[in-house]
XYZ file of C-alpha atoms in Angstrom:
135
model
C 32.150 -46.468 81.730
C 31.453 -49.961 83.045
C 29.166 -50.511 85.987
C 30.626 -52.281 89.023
C 28.718 -55.422 87.999
C 30.175 -55.327 84.479
C 33.665 -54.566 85.769
C 33.797 -57.465 88.229
C 32.243 -59.953 85.804
C 34.818 -58.950 83.215
C 37.687 -59.088 85.701
C 36.828 -62.673 86.663
C 37.068 -63.718 83.011
C 40.728 -62.692 82.895
C 42.094 -63.570 86.334
C 42.718 -66.948 87.952
C 43.975 -67.700 91.457
C 46.917 -69.953 92.244
C 44.875 -72.880 93.549
C 42.794 -72.945 90.357
C 46.034 -72.779 88.365
C 47.414 -75.765 90.303
C 44.265 -77.761 89.520
C 44.132 -76.673 85.869
C 47.824 -77.331 85.288
C 47.444 -80.929 86.485
C 44.440 -81.337 84.188
C 46.292 -79.871 81.180
C 43.712 -77.114 80.715
C 46.186 -74.438 79.586
C 49.792 -73.523 78.906
C 51.316 -71.849 81.959
C 53.815 -69.127 81.017
C 56.369 -67.517 83.309
C 56.894 -63.989 81.959
C 59.849 -63.092 84.195
C 63.483 -62.608 83.220
C 65.938 -65.512 82.976
C 67.519 -64.857 86.393
C 64.118 -65.043 88.093
C 63.221 -68.232 86.195
C 66.552 -69.786 87.178
C 65.999 -68.838 90.819
C 62.672 -70.732 90.971
C 59.718 -71.414 88.691
C 56.510 -73.415 88.660
C 57.040 -76.985 87.421
C 55.435 -77.439 84.017
C 55.595 -73.740 83.135
C 57.088 -72.436 79.912
C 59.626 -69.631 80.247
C 58.745 -66.821 77.869
C 59.684 -63.336 79.085
C 57.181 -60.608 78.279
C 59.616 -58.911 75.887
C 59.839 -62.098 73.768
C 56.161 -63.035 73.543
C 55.396 -61.217 70.305
C 58.316 -62.870 68.506
C 58.241 -66.371 70.001
C 54.717 -67.255 71.169
C 53.347 -68.413 67.815
C 56.365 -70.689 67.376
C 56.148 -72.194 70.874
C 52.410 -72.303 71.634
C 49.786 -73.455 69.146
C 47.452 -70.593 68.174
C 44.189 -70.714 70.066
C 45.696 -72.493 73.082
C 44.504 -71.176 76.415
C 47.361 -69.414 78.204
C 47.820 -68.438 81.844
C 50.644 -66.035 82.635
C 52.411 -65.243 85.872
C 55.234 -63.077 87.158
C 56.631 -62.418 90.625
C 53.637 -61.190 92.639
C 51.188 -58.418 93.398
C 53.927 -55.771 93.275
C 54.887 -56.659 89.700
C 52.962 -56.007 86.503
C 55.040 -58.315 84.271
C 52.187 -60.774 83.950
C 49.826 -57.966 82.917
C 52.282 -56.927 80.204
C 52.568 -60.578 79.139
C 48.793 -61.070 79.144
C 48.376 -58.025 76.909
C 50.948 -59.404 74.457
C 49.132 -62.756 74.287
C 45.768 -60.997 73.879
C 47.200 -58.967 70.990
C 48.159 -62.302 69.372
C 44.533 -63.457 69.875
C 45.279 -66.131 72.502
C 42.654 -66.692 75.192
C 44.664 -65.545 78.221
C 44.298 -65.194 81.970
C 46.586 -63.702 84.566
C 47.450 -65.690 87.703
C 46.802 -63.298 90.562
C 49.394 -63.311 93.314
C 52.138 -64.583 91.012
C 54.769 -67.084 92.043
C 54.937 -65.373 95.454
C 51.449 -66.585 96.352
C 52.072 -69.938 94.668
C 54.955 -70.445 97.112
C 53.006 -69.056 100.087
C 50.262 -71.602 99.350
C 52.804 -74.398 99.812
C 52.895 -75.359 96.140
C 56.155 -76.690 94.653
C 58.704 -74.715 92.696
C 61.596 -75.993 90.651
C 65.094 -74.738 91.408
C 68.586 -75.750 90.306
C 68.571 -78.123 93.283
C 65.264 -79.758 92.301
C 61.714 -79.388 93.600
C 61.085 -77.547 96.837
C 58.102 -76.373 98.822
C 57.788 -73.901 101.651
C 55.489 -74.196 104.599
C 51.991 -72.919 103.882
C 51.376 -69.379 105.057
C 48.159 -69.808 107.087
C 47.124 -66.244 106.359
C 47.115 -66.986 102.634
C 45.571 -70.456 102.465
C 43.142 -71.405 105.177
C 41.957 -74.670 103.569
C 43.674 -77.908 102.606
C 44.733 -78.346 99.020
C 47.237 -80.021 96.766
C-alpha cells in the first residue's frame, strides 16, 4: 500500500487543473480529448479539443493521435468518471495521459470559452472557483 506521500506525488503526475490545461492548450503541449458522448459535445466543448468518446478510444486513438503524443482527457465534471475511463484507455494504449480535474463544468465556471452551435461563448467567472485573474 502506498504511503500518503507516494499517493499524492503519483496523483499529481496524472491530474491537471483547468487553468493549466488552458495554458498548455495554447502552447500546444498536448492533445485535448473530450471523452463525452456526441450530444454532450454538440451542446458545448472546449475549442481545440478532439471529440473521441471513451467507448471509441481503443479503436480510433492510434488513427487520430500519433503514438507517444501527450493526451489530456476531460468529461463533464466531478460527478462523472468518463474522463477516468478515457484516461485508462489511453494508458492501455501507452499514451502519456492526464485527466483534467473538474471537467468542462469547471472550465466553464472559470470563465473559459466553450464552442457551441452558435459559436464561442463564455460565462461569468464563478468567484468561488477562480479567485485570481487568468486567461
